[in-house]
Structures are given as structure tokens and as C-alpha cells.
Amino acid sequence: MTEPSHADRAGMRSLGHLLRPHRKSLAAAGLLALLNAAAALAQPLLVRRVIHDIQTGRPRAAAVTVLVFALVVAAVLSGLQSYLLQRTGEAVVLSTRVQLVRRLLRLPVTELDRRRTGDLISRVGADTTLLRTVVTSGLVDVVSGLLIAVGALVAMATVDLLLLGITVVAVTVGFTGAIVVVRRVRPASLAAQTSVGTMTSGIERALSGVRTIRAAGAEEREEAAVTVFARDAFTAGLQLARLRALLGPLAAVAVQGAFLAVLGVGGARVASGTISVGDLVAFVLLLFLLVQPLAQGIQALTAVQTGLGALSRIQEVLDLPAESASDVVIADLPVSASVEVRFQDVDFAYAKGGSVLRGTTFVAPTGRRTALVGPSGAGKSTVFALIERFYEVSSGAVLVGDQDVRNLDRAQLRNRMAYVEQDAPVLAGTLRENLLLGRPGAVDSELLAALEQVNLLELAVRSVEGLDAQVGDDGILLSGGERQRLAIARALLSRPALLLLDEPTSSLDARNEHALSRAVAAIGPGTTVLVIAHRLSTVVDADQIVVLDRGTVVATGTHDELVASSPLYRDLAARQLLV
Ligand code: ATP
């Protein structure tokens, strides 16, 4: 047998880590397996006794009763063990999923940019399921199987040494062949699970763009693309199936060979009077007991190797550091109501792609409303991402409340800000839960007032459940504009020191645009507002407008000042019929 590889050892270590919290259940299952093994081993020896008693004309009810009892006990114990293992298997899957979700939700945004969502989802769904099999048809079976096998060998030695020798040779040959095959299962399983991940991300991408696909009549093209991934998964699955299929015949040859040899040689020995019929029957029953756990052991090793393939994908995510893992907090945000935001000569580039911000410098004064405008792709949303500290600047500094954001506690920083994304998502839950995220202690009248501020009160009466109506995929479906306004209501409720509002380009009609501008204007000096404005009409009355072009601030001023001084702004305004 080859030495276990580094990957095998690392895999076994992380498997041990995942199983550690369940060690009591596993130990209980192991104990049941031991008792079960003892009950199973006792049976052939009891049968021998019964046959012997019958042959000598002294049948005894007691031996038969004990045999039946051992049979029933073995059956009950095996049922209990099976349930306990299944339950532990489910618990291992659950705790792994919880760990994965906890880590996924805390991964740095840069890491999430790099990875495909569908593949991450498949790690939580498909990969964790394979761990169940490791526990249910895996570890305990190997332990109990080994015990039964050793017990059977010892019992065989008491019956006939020659037959034992024949058995050992046949079984060793078969088992060694099987181990060689089993060791190739882990890489094959990893390949299979990786292609399932790729396929899941293909489907996820296609479904999220299904309207565009339908509108463009591109179903066949997408179907072909996803089918390629599905075929890759099929090919990887076949490779795994081939390995598993090899195991069956290998085991069968070894087992059949052992049985035939034992029956042939054993028959001759009975005929010559060296052993009795009872001995031969007991030996054959013991052979059953030996072979069954060995086959189970091989199956278990296969399951463990398959699980290790999936586990390496799970462990890869669990090993990624959380967003704040290397943070050093050396400053506190001032407790004053609103805060100033200052960009000092900031350069920034995403991991993929060229430089996005170049020497960006501006100040958003405390308690004022500053608008960021500029052509598409100028870097406006990137400015927000840097304030939220989703990414770190390449050079220069971003200061919030006079503190470099790199010195602040991320949670504290984000706690003081509200961020309304351009394509504001609705979170799972009810209307109330979505709003309470802004301010957990708010009462219904405050929630309704916030909805009214953004002209969304109608949402609370649309369903008889009012604020308790589910929103999003499971309930009331909201339009893009409604989602955005709900997010703004949530932001207003939180009374943030800093409100970052990435305004939608097209989701708002004139009436709602007006309601939104009114709500933002009414926020008051307790909040510094930074708003990315695609429609300049919503920010003509901002205290200050910062014009961004290809990552650089090209002008700053009020609407009237900029119309007079900035050609780019004048051009943007002219296109929107504002001058
Ligand atoms: P718009 O007005 O169209 O929303 P914007 O001014 O907000 O545009 P950004 O979203 O900041 O522009 O994008 C600036 C540049 O950075 C674009 O060229 C974009 O392709 C790139 N970019 C944005 N997000 C990422 C990302 N996560 N990874 C790599 N590049 C990105």
C-alpha cells in the first residue's frame, strides 16, 4: 500500500475537526456496533453447538433460545446504530453548513468578486451532503467491521487452521486490489464536485438573466452553455462510477474464491473425518461474517474518500480569512451626530482591471448634502465602496469623522452609516423585519412614518397582513423603484451619521423622484448625505456637487457655479435639459 499523501492527511485532519463536536454520538454508535458485533459473532458458534447437540441426540432448548435471543438483540442493536449514525450524519451536515454560511457572509468583498456565486452555493448544498455518507456508511462501519473481522478470524482459528489459511490468502489478494482502486476515489470525487459547482454557477447566471435571455431568444445558446457544464459533471461522475464499479468484481472474485476453496477443501476434510459437518457450517458462517464487514469496510473507505474530495472544497472556504481577520483598530469614530467624509489623493484599482480612481480628492462636509455626478464608469459607486471599506485604497486615504477608515472598527463604521445600493435588494422576511433592520427598537408608528416619507405607505395596506406581509421572493414582489424606496425608508429609520445613496437611473417616476428628494432634503443636519446622482434634477439643490471623470475630481461647486465653470457638468446638464 502507498503512503497516505499530504492531501489525505490534511483531509483526515479536517474531517476529524468537523466530527469532534459529534464524538459522543459517534462513540455511542461505536459501542452499539461492538455489542452488535459480539451478538453477530456468537451466532455461528451457537449454531455449531445446536448442530452438535442434534447430532449427539441431545437437543437442548436452552441453546436454541440463546441463539434466537442473540439474533433479536443483533437486529435491534443494528437498527439503533443505524438511526444514531443517520442522525449524527445529519448533524454533521448541519454544523458544516452553519459554519460555511457564517464564513461566506463574512468573506471580504474582494474574495466574493473573485468567486462564482453558484459554485459557493454548491459547496453549501451538494458538497456538505457527501459528508453525511462518511458518517453513515463510513467510519463506524470501518471500526465495527474490523472488530467483527478480527473476531471472525479468531473464531475461525478455533475451528480449522488450514481453512483459515486459505481464507486469509484469498481475502488479502482481493482487499489489496480494492485499496489500490479506493485511493483514486478522492481526486475523482473532487473533480466531480468541482464540475457540479461550475454547472450550478452556470445555471445561477442563466436564471438570474432569464428575462434578457428570453427577450433575446437566446434560450438555446444558454442551454448549450449550461449543458456543456452538465456534461463535464457527467464525465467526472462516470470516472467515479468506473472506480466504484471496479470494486464490486474485485470483492466478488475474492469472496467467491474464498467460498469455493473453503467448501472444496472443507468438504474433503469432512469426508476424511478431520473436521465435523458442524465445524464446516460454522466456518462458512464465520466466513460470511468476515467477508461482509470487509466489503462494508471497502464501501466505507470509498465513502470517506468521496467525502474527502468534497471536504477539500468545503475546507477551502472555511480556511479563507474573514473580512476583519487582520484588522487593527486604533481609533474610535467621534460620537457627534453627523460626520465629515474626506478623500485625500486616493488611488484605487480593482484586483481585476486597471486603475479606477486617480488622485481623487474631495470633502463632503458634516451635515450637508453632497452629490457625486459624472459619466457612467467614472468611479462613483467605487467611492462608496471605499467609504464602506469593502476594498482598501491603493494609496492616499479615506477619512470619516477625521479618522482614516483603516484605523476604525468596520462594524462601528458601518453602524454609523446607511448605504442604499443602486439595485437595492429586499432582504428575506416581512416588511416590518426589513424596516427594523434600520432601527431594531422602532415602533409601528415610526415604521409607517418612514414608509410615508418615501411615498410607500401603500405597501403596508396592499396586503391584509400589513407590516407583517412577506416581501421579496416569498411574498409581495416589489418593483425596482419600490425596493429602492424601501431601502431608503430603512436608512432613514436608522438616523445614520452618514447616508450613502446610490440613486437609481431609471427606477423612479417623476412623482416618486420628488418624494425621494423631499425625504432626503428633510433628513436634517444630523446626517451627512452623499448621493450619487444620475439624474441631475434630483441634486440641483444639493449643498455641493462633485464632478468625477475617469476617477478624478474635475470640478466642485453648486449647480449654478458648475454650469458656469465646468464644461463636463454643463454638458451633462444640457443633455438632461437642465440648462
Ligand atoms: P455608473 O454610473 O454606471 O453606475 P460608476 O461611476 O458608479 O458607474 P463604478 O461602478 O464605480 O462607476 O465603476 C468604475 C469602474 O470600475 C468601471 O470601469 C467598472 O468596470 C469597474 N468596476 C466596478 N466594480 C468592479 C469590480 N467589483 N471589479 C472590477 N472592476 C470593477
Coordinates of C-alpha atoms and ligand atoms in Angstrom, one line a residue:
M1 CA 0.0 0.0 0.0
T2 CA 1.3 3.5 -0.8
E3 CA 1.9 6.1 2.0
P4 CA -1.0 8.4 2.7
S5 CA -0.5 11.6 0.7
H6 CA -0.3 15.1 2.2
A7 CA -3.8 15.8 0.9
D8 CA -5.1 12.7 2.6
R9 CA -3.6 13.6 5.9
A10 CA -4.9 17.2 5.7
G11 CA -8.3 15.8 4.7
M12 CA -8.4 13.4 7.6
R13 CA -7.4 16.2 10.0
S14 CA -10.2 18.5 8.8
L15 CA -12.6 15.6 8.9
G16 CA -11.5 14.9 12.5
H17 CA -12.1 18.6 13.2
L18 CA -15.7 18.5 11.8
L19 CA -16.5 15.3 13.6
R20 CA -15.1 16.3 17.0
P21 CA -18.3 18.0 18.3
H22 CA -20.2 14.8 17.5
R23 CA -17.7 12.4 19.2
K24 CA -20.2 11.4 21.9
S25 CA -22.8 10.2 19.4
L26 CA -20.1 8.5 17.3
A27 CA -18.8 6.8 20.5
A28 CA -22.3 5.6 21.3
A29 CA -22.7 4.3 17.8
G30 CA -19.3 2.6 18.1
L31 CA -20.4 0.9 21.4
L32 CA -23.6 -0.3 19.8
A33 CA -21.5 -1.6 16.9
L34 CA -19.4 -3.5 19.4
L35 CA -22.4 -5.1 21.1
N36 CA -23.8 -5.9 17.7
A37 CA -20.5 -7.5 16.6
A38 CA -20.5 -9.7 19.7
A39 CA -24.1 -10.7 19.1
A40 CA -23.3 -11.5 15.5
L41 CA -20.1 -13.4 16.3
A42 CA -21.9 -15.5 18.9
Q43 CA -24.4 -16.8 16.3
P44 CA -22.2 -19.2 14.3
L45 CA -20.7 -20.7 17.5
L46 CA -24.3 -21.2 18.8
V47 CA -25.3 -22.8 15.6
R48 CA -22.4 -25.2 15.9
R49 CA -23.5 -26.1 19.4
V50 CA -27.1 -26.7 18.2
I51 CA -26.0 -28.9 15.3
H52 CA -23.6 -30.8 17.6
D53 CA -26.4 -31.3 20.1
I54 CA -28.7 -32.6 17.4
Q55 CA -26.0 -35.0 16.1
T56 CA -25.4 -36.4 19.5
G57 CA -29.1 -36.8 20.0
R58 CA -29.3 -34.4 22.9
P59 CA -31.2 -31.4 21.5
R60 CA -31.4 -28.6 24.2
A61 CA -34.0 -25.9 24.1
A62 CA -31.6 -23.5 26.0
A63 CA -29.1 -23.3 23.2
V64 CA -31.8 -22.6 20.6
T65 CA -33.3 -19.9 22.9
V66 CA -30.0 -18.2 23.3
L67 CA -29.5 -18.3 19.5
V68 CA -32.9 -16.7 18.9
F69 CA -32.1 -14.1 21.6
A70 CA -28.7 -13.3 20.0
L71 CA -30.5 -12.9 16.7
V72 CA -33.1 -10.5 18.0
V73 CA -30.5 -8.5 20.0
A74 CA -28.3 -8.2 17.0
A75 CA -31.2 -6.9 14.9
V76 CA -32.3 -4.3 17.5
L77 CA -28.8 -3.1 18.0
S78 CA -28.2 -2.7 14.3
G79 CA -31.4 -0.7 14.0
L80 CA -30.4 1.6 16.8
Q81 CA -26.9 2.0 15.5
S82 CA -28.2 2.8 12.0
Y83 CA -30.6 5.5 13.4
L84 CA -27.9 7.1 15.6
L85 CA -25.5 7.2 12.7
Q86 CA -28.0 8.8 10.3
R87 CA -28.8 11.4 13.0
T88 CA -25.2 12.1 13.5
G89 CA -24.7 12.3 9.8
E90 CA -27.4 14.9 9.5
A91 CA -25.9 16.8 12.5
V92 CA -22.5 16.9 10.8
V93 CA -24.1 18.3 7.6
L94 CA -26.0 20.9 9.6
S95 CA -23.0 22.1 11.6
T96 CA -20.8 22.2 8.5
R97 CA -23.5 24.2 6.6
V98 CA -23.8 26.7 9.5
Q99 CA -20.0 27.1 9.6
L100 CA -19.9 27.7 5.8
V101 CA -22.7 30.2 5.8
R102 CA -21.1 32.1 8.7
R103 CA -17.9 32.3 6.8
L104 CA -19.4 33.1 3.4
L105 CA -21.3 36.0 4.8
R106 CA -18.1 37.4 6.3
L107 CA -15.7 36.9 3.4
P108 CA -14.0 40.0 2.1
V109 CA -15.8 41.6 -0.9
T110 CA -12.6 41.1 -2.9
E111 CA -12.9 37.3 -2.3
L112 CA -16.5 37.3 -3.4
D113 CA -15.6 39.3 -6.5
R114 CA -13.2 36.5 -7.4
R115 CA -15.5 33.6 -7.0
R116 CA -18.6 32.4 -8.7
T117 CA -21.8 32.6 -6.6
G118 CA -23.2 29.3 -7.9
D119 CA -20.0 27.4 -7.0
L120 CA -20.2 28.8 -3.5
I121 CA -23.8 27.8 -3.2
S122 CA -23.0 24.3 -4.4
R123 CA -20.4 23.9 -1.6
V124 CA -23.1 24.6 1.0
G125 CA -25.6 22.4 -0.8
A126 CA -24.1 19.5 -2.7
D127 CA -20.7 19.1 -1.1
T128 CA -21.9 19.0 2.5
T129 CA -24.3 16.2 1.7
L130 CA -21.4 13.9 0.9
L131 CA -20.2 14.3 4.5
R132 CA -23.4 12.5 5.6
T133 CA -22.3 9.3 3.9
V134 CA -18.9 9.5 5.5
V135 CA -20.6 9.1 8.9
T136 CA -23.5 6.8 8.0
S137 CA -21.7 4.3 5.8
G138 CA -18.2 5.2 6.9
L139 CA -16.2 5.5 10.0
V140 CA -18.2 3.4 12.5
D141 CA -18.6 0.6 9.9
V142 CA -14.8 0.5 9.5
V143 CA -14.3 0.2 13.2
S144 CA -17.0 -2.3 13.8
G145 CA -16.2 -4.1 10.6
L146 CA -12.6 -4.5 11.7
L147 CA -13.7 -5.8 15.1
I148 CA -16.1 -8.4 13.6
A149 CA -13.4 -9.4 11.0
V150 CA -10.8 -9.9 13.7
G151 CA -13.3 -11.8 15.9
A152 CA -14.3 -14.0 13.0
L153 CA -10.6 -14.8 12.2
V154 CA -10.0 -15.7 15.9
A155 CA -13.1 -17.9 15.9
M156 CA -12.1 -19.5 12.6
A157 CA -8.7 -20.4 14.1
T158 CA -10.5 -22.4 16.8
V159 CA -12.4 -24.3 14.1
D160 CA -9.7 -25.2 11.5
L161 CA -6.3 -23.6 10.7
L162 CA -6.0 -24.9 7.1
L163 CA -9.3 -23.4 6.1
L164 CA -8.2 -20.2 7.9
G165 CA -5.0 -20.0 5.8
I166 CA -7.0 -20.4 2.6
T167 CA -9.4 -17.7 3.6
V168 CA -6.6 -15.2 4.6
V169 CA -4.8 -15.6 1.2
A170 CA -8.0 -15.1 -0.8
V171 CA -9.2 -12.1 1.2
T172 CA -5.8 -10.4 1.3
V173 CA -5.5 -10.5 -2.5
G174 CA -9.0 -9.1 -3.0
F175 CA -8.6 -6.4 -0.4
T176 CA -5.2 -5.2 -1.6
G177 CA -6.6 -4.7 -5.1
A178 CA -9.6 -2.8 -3.7
I179 CA -7.4 -0.4 -1.7
V180 CA -5.4 0.5 -4.8
V181 CA -8.7 1.4 -6.5
V182 CA -10.2 3.2 -3.5
R183 CA -7.2 5.6 -3.3
R184 CA -8.1 7.0 -6.6
V185 CA -11.6 7.9 -5.5
R186 CA -10.7 11.2 -3.7
P187 CA -9.3 13.1 -6.7
A188 CA -12.1 11.8 -8.9
S189 CA -14.7 13.0 -6.3
L190 CA -13.0 16.4 -6.1
A191 CA -13.2 16.7 -9.9
A192 CA -16.9 15.6 -9.9
Q193 CA -17.8 18.1 -7.2
T194 CA -15.9 20.9 -8.9
S195 CA -17.8 20.3 -12.1
V196 CA -21.1 20.3 -10.2
G197 CA -20.1 23.7 -8.8
T198 CA -19.3 25.1 -12.2
M199 CA -22.6 23.8 -13.5
T200 CA -24.5 25.4 -10.6
S201 CA -22.9 28.7 -11.3
G202 CA -23.9 28.4 -15.0
I203 CA -27.5 27.8 -14.0
E204 CA -27.4 30.6 -11.4
R205 CA -26.1 33.0 -14.0
A206 CA -28.6 31.9 -16.6
L207 CA -31.6 32.1 -14.3
S208 CA -30.7 35.5 -12.9
G209 CA -30.7 36.8 -16.5
V210 CA -33.6 34.8 -17.7
R211 CA -35.6 37.8 -18.9
T212 CA -32.8 39.1 -21.1
I213 CA -32.3 35.5 -22.4
R214 CA -36.0 35.1 -23.3
A215 CA -36.2 38.6 -24.8
A216 CA -33.2 37.9 -27.0
G217 CA -34.4 34.4 -27.8
A218 CA -31.1 33.1 -26.5
E219 CA -32.5 30.1 -24.7
E220 CA -30.8 27.6 -27.0
R221 CA -27.4 29.3 -26.6
E222 CA -27.7 29.3 -22.8
E223 CA -29.0 25.8 -22.7
A224 CA -26.0 24.7 -24.8
A225 CA -23.6 26.5 -22.4
V226 CA -25.1 25.0 -19.3
T227 CA -25.3 21.6 -21.0
V228 CA -21.5 21.7 -21.6
F229 CA -21.1 22.1 -17.8
A230 CA -23.6 19.4 -17.1
R231 CA -21.7 17.1 -19.5
D232 CA -18.4 17.8 -17.7
A233 CA -20.2 16.9 -14.4
F234 CA -21.4 13.7 -16.1
T235 CA -17.9 12.8 -17.3
A236 CA -16.4 13.3 -13.9
G237 CA -19.3 11.3 -12.4
L238 CA -18.6 8.5 -14.9
Q239 CA -14.9 8.4 -13.8
L240 CA -16.1 7.9 -10.2
A241 CA -18.6 5.3 -11.3
R242 CA -15.9 3.3 -13.1
L243 CA -13.8 3.2 -10.0
R244 CA -16.8 2.1 -7.9
A245 CA -17.7 -0.5 -10.5
L246 CA -14.2 -2.0 -10.3
L247 CA -14.6 -2.6 -6.6
G248 CA -17.6 -4.9 -6.9
P249 CA -16.0 -7.5 -9.2
L250 CA -12.7 -7.3 -7.2
A251 CA -14.6 -8.1 -4.0
A252 CA -16.7 -10.7 -5.7
V253 CA -13.7 -12.6 -7.0
A254 CA -12.1 -12.6 -3.6
V255 CA -15.2 -13.7 -1.8
Q256 CA -16.3 -16.4 -4.3
G257 CA -12.8 -17.7 -4.5
A258 CA -12.7 -18.0 -0.7
F259 CA -16.1 -19.7 -0.5
L260 CA -15.3 -22.2 -3.3
A261 CA -11.9 -23.0 -1.8
V262 CA -13.3 -23.4 1.8
L263 CA -16.2 -25.6 0.6
G264 CA -13.9 -27.8 -1.6
V265 CA -11.1 -28.2 1.0
G266 CA -13.6 -28.2 3.9
G267 CA -15.8 -30.9 2.2
A268 CA -12.7 -33.1 1.7
R269 CA -11.8 -32.7 5.3
V270 CA -15.3 -33.6 6.5
A271 CA -15.2 -36.7 4.3
S272 CA -11.8 -37.7 5.8
G273 CA -13.2 -37.1 9.2
T274 CA -10.7 -34.4 10.2
I275 CA -13.5 -31.9 11.0
S276 CA -17.2 -32.4 11.6
V277 CA -20.1 -31.0 9.5
G278 CA -20.9 -28.6 12.3
D279 CA -17.3 -27.3 12.1
L280 CA -17.7 -26.7 8.3
V281 CA -21.1 -25.0 8.7
A282 CA -19.7 -22.8 11.5
F283 CA -16.7 -21.9 9.4
V284 CA -18.8 -20.9 6.4
L285 CA -21.0 -18.7 8.6
L286 CA -17.8 -17.1 10.1
L287 CA -16.6 -16.6 6.5
F288 CA -19.8 -14.7 5.9
L289 CA -19.1 -12.6 9.0
L290 CA -15.6 -11.9 7.8
V291 CA -16.5 -11.0 4.2
Q292 CA -19.5 -8.8 5.0
P293 CA -17.6 -6.3 7.2
L294 CA -14.6 -6.3 4.8
A295 CA -17.0 -5.4 1.9
Q296 CA -18.5 -2.8 4.2
G297 CA -15.1 -1.5 5.1
I298 CA -14.2 -1.0 1.4
Q299 CA -17.5 0.8 0.9
A300 CA -16.8 2.9 3.9
L301 CA -13.3 3.8 2.7
T302 CA -14.9 4.7 -0.7
A303 CA -17.4 7.0 1.1
V304 CA -14.6 8.5 3.2
Q305 CA -12.5 9.2 0.1
T306 CA -15.6 10.7 -1.7
G307 CA -16.3 12.8 1.3
L308 CA -12.7 13.9 1.5
G309 CA -13.0 15.2 -2.1
A310 CA -16.0 17.3 -1.1
L311 CA -14.4 18.2 2.2
S312 CA -11.4 19.8 0.4
R313 CA -13.8 22.2 -1.3
I314 CA -15.6 23.0 2.0
Q315 CA -12.3 23.4 3.9
E316 CA -11.0 25.8 1.2
V317 CA -13.8 28.2 2.1
L318 CA -13.6 27.7 5.8
D319 CA -9.8 28.5 5.6
L320 CA -10.4 31.8 4.0
P321 CA -9.9 34.7 6.5
A322 CA -13.0 36.7 7.4
E323 CA -13.1 40.3 6.3
S324 CA -12.0 41.7 9.6
A325 CA -9.5 39.0 10.5
S326 CA -6.4 41.2 10.2
D327 CA -7.9 44.5 11.3
V328 CA -6.1 46.5 13.8
V329 CA -8.5 49.0 15.5
I330 CA -6.7 52.0 16.8
A331 CA -9.3 54.8 16.7
D332 CA -13.0 55.4 17.5
L333 CA -15.5 57.4 15.5
P334 CA -16.5 60.6 17.2
V335 CA -19.9 60.3 18.8
S336 CA -21.1 63.5 17.3
A337 CA -24.2 63.2 15.1
S338 CA -23.0 63.6 11.6
V339 CA -19.5 63.1 10.2
E340 CA -17.4 64.6 7.5
V341 CA -16.1 62.4 4.7
R342 CA -12.7 63.3 3.1
F343 CA -10.9 61.7 0.2
Q344 CA -7.2 62.6 0.2
D345 CA -5.5 61.9 -3.1
V346 CA -7.0 58.4 -3.4
D347 CA -5.7 55.9 -6.0
F348 CA -7.5 52.6 -6.4
A349 CA -7.7 49.7 -8.7
Y350 CA -9.8 46.5 -8.5
A351 CA -7.9 43.2 -8.5
K352 CA -9.2 42.6 -12.0
G353 CA -8.9 45.6 -14.2
G354 CA -7.0 48.8 -14.4
S355 CA -6.9 51.9 -12.2
V356 CA -10.3 53.3 -11.3
L357 CA -9.7 56.2 -9.0
R358 CA -6.7 58.5 -9.7
G359 CA -5.8 61.1 -7.1
T360 CA -9.4 61.6 -6.1
T361 CA -9.7 64.4 -3.6
F362 CA -12.9 66.0 -2.1
V363 CA -14.6 66.8 1.2
A364 CA -18.3 66.0 2.0
P365 CA -18.9 68.5 4.8
T366 CA -20.7 67.5 8.0
G367 CA -24.4 67.6 7.9
R368 CA -24.5 68.7 4.3
R369 CA -25.8 67.1 1.1
T370 CA -23.0 66.4 -1.4
A371 CA -23.8 64.9 -4.8
L372 CA -21.4 62.9 -6.9
V373 CA -22.0 63.2 -10.6
G374 CA -20.1 62.1 -13.7
P375 CA -20.3 59.8 -16.7
S376 CA -21.0 56.1 -16.4
G377 CA -18.0 54.2 -15.2
A378 CA -16.4 57.4 -13.7
G379 CA -15.9 55.6 -10.4
K380 CA -18.9 57.0 -8.3
S381 CA -20.0 53.6 -6.8
T382 CA -16.4 52.8 -6.2
V383 CA -16.1 55.9 -4.0
F384 CA -19.0 54.4 -1.8
A385 CA -17.4 51.0 -1.7
L386 CA -14.2 52.6 -0.3
I387 CA -16.1 54.5 2.3
E388 CA -17.8 51.3 3.4
R389 CA -14.4 49.7 3.4
F390 CA -15.3 46.9 1.1
Y391 CA -11.9 47.5 -0.5
E392 CA -8.7 49.2 0.7
V393 CA -7.3 52.2 -1.2
S394 CA -4.0 51.6 -3.1
S395 CA -2.7 55.0 -1.9
G396 CA -4.0 58.1 -0.3
A397 CA -6.6 57.9 2.5
V398 CA -10.4 57.9 3.1
L399 CA -11.3 59.8 6.3
V400 CA -14.6 59.5 8.0
G401 CA -15.1 61.8 11.0
D402 CA -11.4 62.8 10.8
Q403 CA -10.3 59.2 11.1
D404 CA -8.7 57.1 8.5
V405 CA -11.2 54.2 7.9
R406 CA -8.3 51.7 8.0
N407 CA -7.9 52.5 11.7
L408 CA -11.6 52.1 12.6
D409 CA -13.6 49.1 13.6
R410 CA -15.5 48.0 10.5
A411 CA -18.7 47.2 12.4
Q412 CA -18.6 50.5 14.2
L413 CA -18.0 52.4 11.0
R414 CA -20.8 50.6 9.2
N415 CA -23.1 51.0 12.2
R416 CA -23.0 54.8 11.8
M417 CA -23.7 54.7 8.1
A418 CA -26.6 53.7 5.9
Y419 CA -26.0 52.5 2.4
V420 CA -28.7 52.3 -0.2
E421 CA -27.4 50.4 -3.2
Q422 CA -28.4 51.3 -6.8
D423 CA -30.1 48.0 -7.2
A424 CA -31.3 47.8 -3.6
P425 CA -32.1 44.2 -2.7
V426 CA -35.0 43.3 -0.5
L427 CA -33.9 41.1 2.4
A428 CA -35.7 37.9 3.3
G429 CA -38.6 38.4 5.8
T430 CA -41.5 40.7 6.3
L431 CA -41.9 44.4 5.6
R432 CA -41.5 45.0 9.3
E433 CA -38.3 43.0 9.5
N434 CA -36.9 44.8 6.5
L435 CA -37.5 48.1 8.2
L436 CA -36.5 47.1 11.7
L437 CA -33.0 46.3 10.3
G438 CA -32.6 50.1 10.2
R439 CA -33.6 50.5 13.8
P440 CA -34.4 47.4 15.8
G441 CA -36.4 49.2 18.5
A442 CA -38.7 51.3 16.3
V443 CA -42.4 51.2 16.9
D444 CA -45.1 50.7 14.2
S445 CA -45.9 54.4 14.0
E446 CA -42.3 55.2 13.2
L447 CA -42.2 52.5 10.6
L448 CA -45.3 53.8 9.0
A449 CA -44.0 57.4 9.1
A450 CA -40.8 56.2 7.4
L451 CA -42.8 54.5 4.7
E452 CA -44.9 57.6 4.2
Q453 CA -41.7 59.7 3.8
V454 CA -40.8 57.7 0.8
N455 CA -44.3 57.5 -0.6
L456 CA -44.6 53.8 0.2
L457 CA -47.4 53.7 2.7
E458 CA -49.5 52.0 0.2
L459 CA -47.2 48.9 0.6
A460 CA -48.4 48.4 4.2
V461 CA -52.0 48.3 3.1
R462 CA -51.6 46.3 0.0
S463 CA -51.8 43.1 1.9
V464 CA -54.2 42.3 4.8
E465 CA -51.1 41.3 6.8
G466 CA -49.9 44.9 6.7
L467 CA -46.4 45.3 8.1
D468 CA -46.3 41.5 8.6
A469 CA -46.6 40.8 4.9
Q470 CA -43.6 38.9 3.5
V471 CA -41.7 40.8 0.8
G472 CA -39.4 39.6 -1.9
D473 CA -39.4 36.1 -3.5
D474 CA -41.8 34.6 -1.0
G475 CA -44.3 37.5 -0.8
I476 CA -45.1 40.9 -2.3
L477 CA -42.9 41.4 -5.3
L478 CA -41.5 44.9 -5.4
S479 CA -40.6 47.0 -8.4
G480 CA -37.0 48.4 -8.7
G481 CA -38.2 51.8 -7.5
E482 CA -40.2 50.3 -4.6
R483 CA -37.2 48.3 -3.5
Q484 CA -35.0 51.4 -3.5
R485 CA -37.6 53.4 -1.6
L486 CA -38.0 50.7 1.0
A487 CA -34.2 50.7 1.4
I488 CA -34.3 54.5 1.8
A489 CA -37.1 54.2 4.5
R490 CA -34.8 51.7 6.3
A491 CA -31.9 54.0 6.0
L492 CA -33.9 57.0 7.3
L493 CA -35.1 55.0 10.3
S494 CA -31.5 54.3 11.3
R495 CA -30.9 58.0 11.6
P496 CA -27.3 57.5 10.3
A497 CA -24.4 59.9 10.8
L498 CA -23.7 59.3 7.1
L499 CA -26.1 58.3 4.4
L500 CA -24.7 56.9 1.1
L501 CA -27.4 56.9 -1.5
D502 CA -26.7 55.4 -5.0
E503 CA -29.6 56.8 -6.9
P504 CA -31.3 54.6 -9.4
T505 CA -31.0 55.6 -13.0
S506 CA -34.5 54.7 -14.2
S507 CA -36.5 53.2 -11.3
L508 CA -38.2 56.4 -10.2
D509 CA -41.0 58.2 -11.9
A510 CA -41.3 61.9 -11.5
R511 CA -43.7 61.8 -8.6
N512 CA -41.6 59.4 -6.6
E513 CA -38.4 61.2 -7.6
H514 CA -39.9 64.2 -6.0
A515 CA -40.9 62.3 -2.9
L516 CA -37.4 60.9 -2.6
S517 CA -35.7 64.3 -3.0
R518 CA -38.1 65.7 -0.3
A519 CA -37.3 62.9 2.1
V520 CA -33.6 63.2 1.6
A521 CA -33.8 67.0 1.9
A522 CA -35.7 66.6 5.1
I523 CA -33.1 64.5 6.8
G524 CA -31.6 67.4 8.6
P525 CA -28.1 68.3 9.8
G526 CA -27.8 65.2 11.9
T527 CA -26.8 63.3 8.8
T528 CA -24.2 63.9 6.2
V529 CA -25.6 62.8 2.8
L530 CA -23.6 61.6 -0.1
V531 CA -25.7 60.9 -3.1
I532 CA -24.7 59.5 -6.5
A533 CA -27.0 61.3 -8.9
H534 CA -27.7 60.1 -12.3
R535 CA -30.5 62.5 -12.8
L536 CA -29.1 65.9 -12.1
S537 CA -32.7 67.2 -11.5
T538 CA -32.6 65.4 -8.1
V539 CA -29.5 67.3 -7.0
V540 CA -29.6 70.8 -8.4
D541 CA -30.3 72.0 -4.9
A542 CA -27.5 69.9 -3.2
D543 CA -25.2 71.9 -1.0
Q544 CA -22.2 70.8 -3.1
I545 CA -21.8 68.8 -6.3
V546 CA -18.6 66.9 -7.0
V547 CA -18.0 66.1 -10.7
L548 CA -16.0 62.9 -11.3
D549 CA -14.5 62.0 -14.6
R550 CA -12.4 58.8 -15.1
G551 CA -11.6 58.6 -11.5
T552 CA -10.6 62.2 -10.9
V553 CA -12.5 65.1 -9.4
V554 CA -12.7 67.7 -12.2
A555 CA -14.9 70.3 -10.6
T556 CA -16.7 71.1 -7.3
G557 CA -19.4 73.6 -6.6
T558 CA -23.2 74.3 -6.6
H559 CA -25.3 73.7 -9.7
D560 CA -25.1 77.3 -10.8
E561 CA -21.4 77.6 -10.2
L562 CA -20.7 74.4 -12.1
V563 CA -22.9 75.3 -15.0
A564 CA -20.8 78.4 -15.3
S565 CA -17.4 76.8 -14.7
S566 CA -17.4 73.1 -15.7
P567 CA -17.7 72.1 -19.3
L568 CA -18.4 68.5 -18.4
Y569 CA -21.1 69.4 -15.9
R570 CA -22.6 71.9 -18.4
D571 CA -22.7 69.1 -21.0
L572 CA -24.3 66.6 -18.6
A573 CA -26.9 69.2 -17.5
A574 CA -27.6 70.2 -21.1
R575 CA -28.3 66.6 -22.1
Q576 CA -30.8 66.5 -19.3
L577 CA -32.5 69.7 -20.4
L578 CA -31.4 71.5 -17.2
V579 CA -29.8 74.4 -18.9
Ligands
ATP1 P1 -22.4 54.0 -13.1 O1 -22.8 55.5 -13.2 O2 -22.6 53.4 -14.5 O3 -23.0 53.3 -12.0 P2 -19.9 54.5 -11.7 O4 -19.4 55.8 -11.9 O5 -20.6 54.3 -10.4 O6 -20.8 54.0 -12.9 P3 -18.2 52.3 -10.9 O7 -19.3 51.4 -10.6 O8 -17.5 52.9 -9.7 O9 -18.7 53.5 -11.8 O10 -17.1 51.6 -11.8 C1 -15.9 52.2 -12.2 C2 -15.1 51.2 -13.0 O11 -14.7 50.1 -12.1 C3 -15.8 50.6 -14.1 O12 -15.0 50.6 -15.2 C4 -16.1 49.2 -13.7 O13 -16.0 48.3 -14.8 C5 -15.0 48.9 -12.7 N1 -15.5 48.0 -11.6 C6 -16.6 48.3 -10.8 N2 -16.7 47.3 -9.9 C7 -15.7 46.4 -10.1 C8 -15.3 45.2 -9.5 N3 -16.0 44.6 -8.5 N4 -14.3 44.5 -10.0 C9 -13.6 45.0 -11.1 N5 -13.9 46.2 -11.7 C10 -15.0 46.9 -11.2

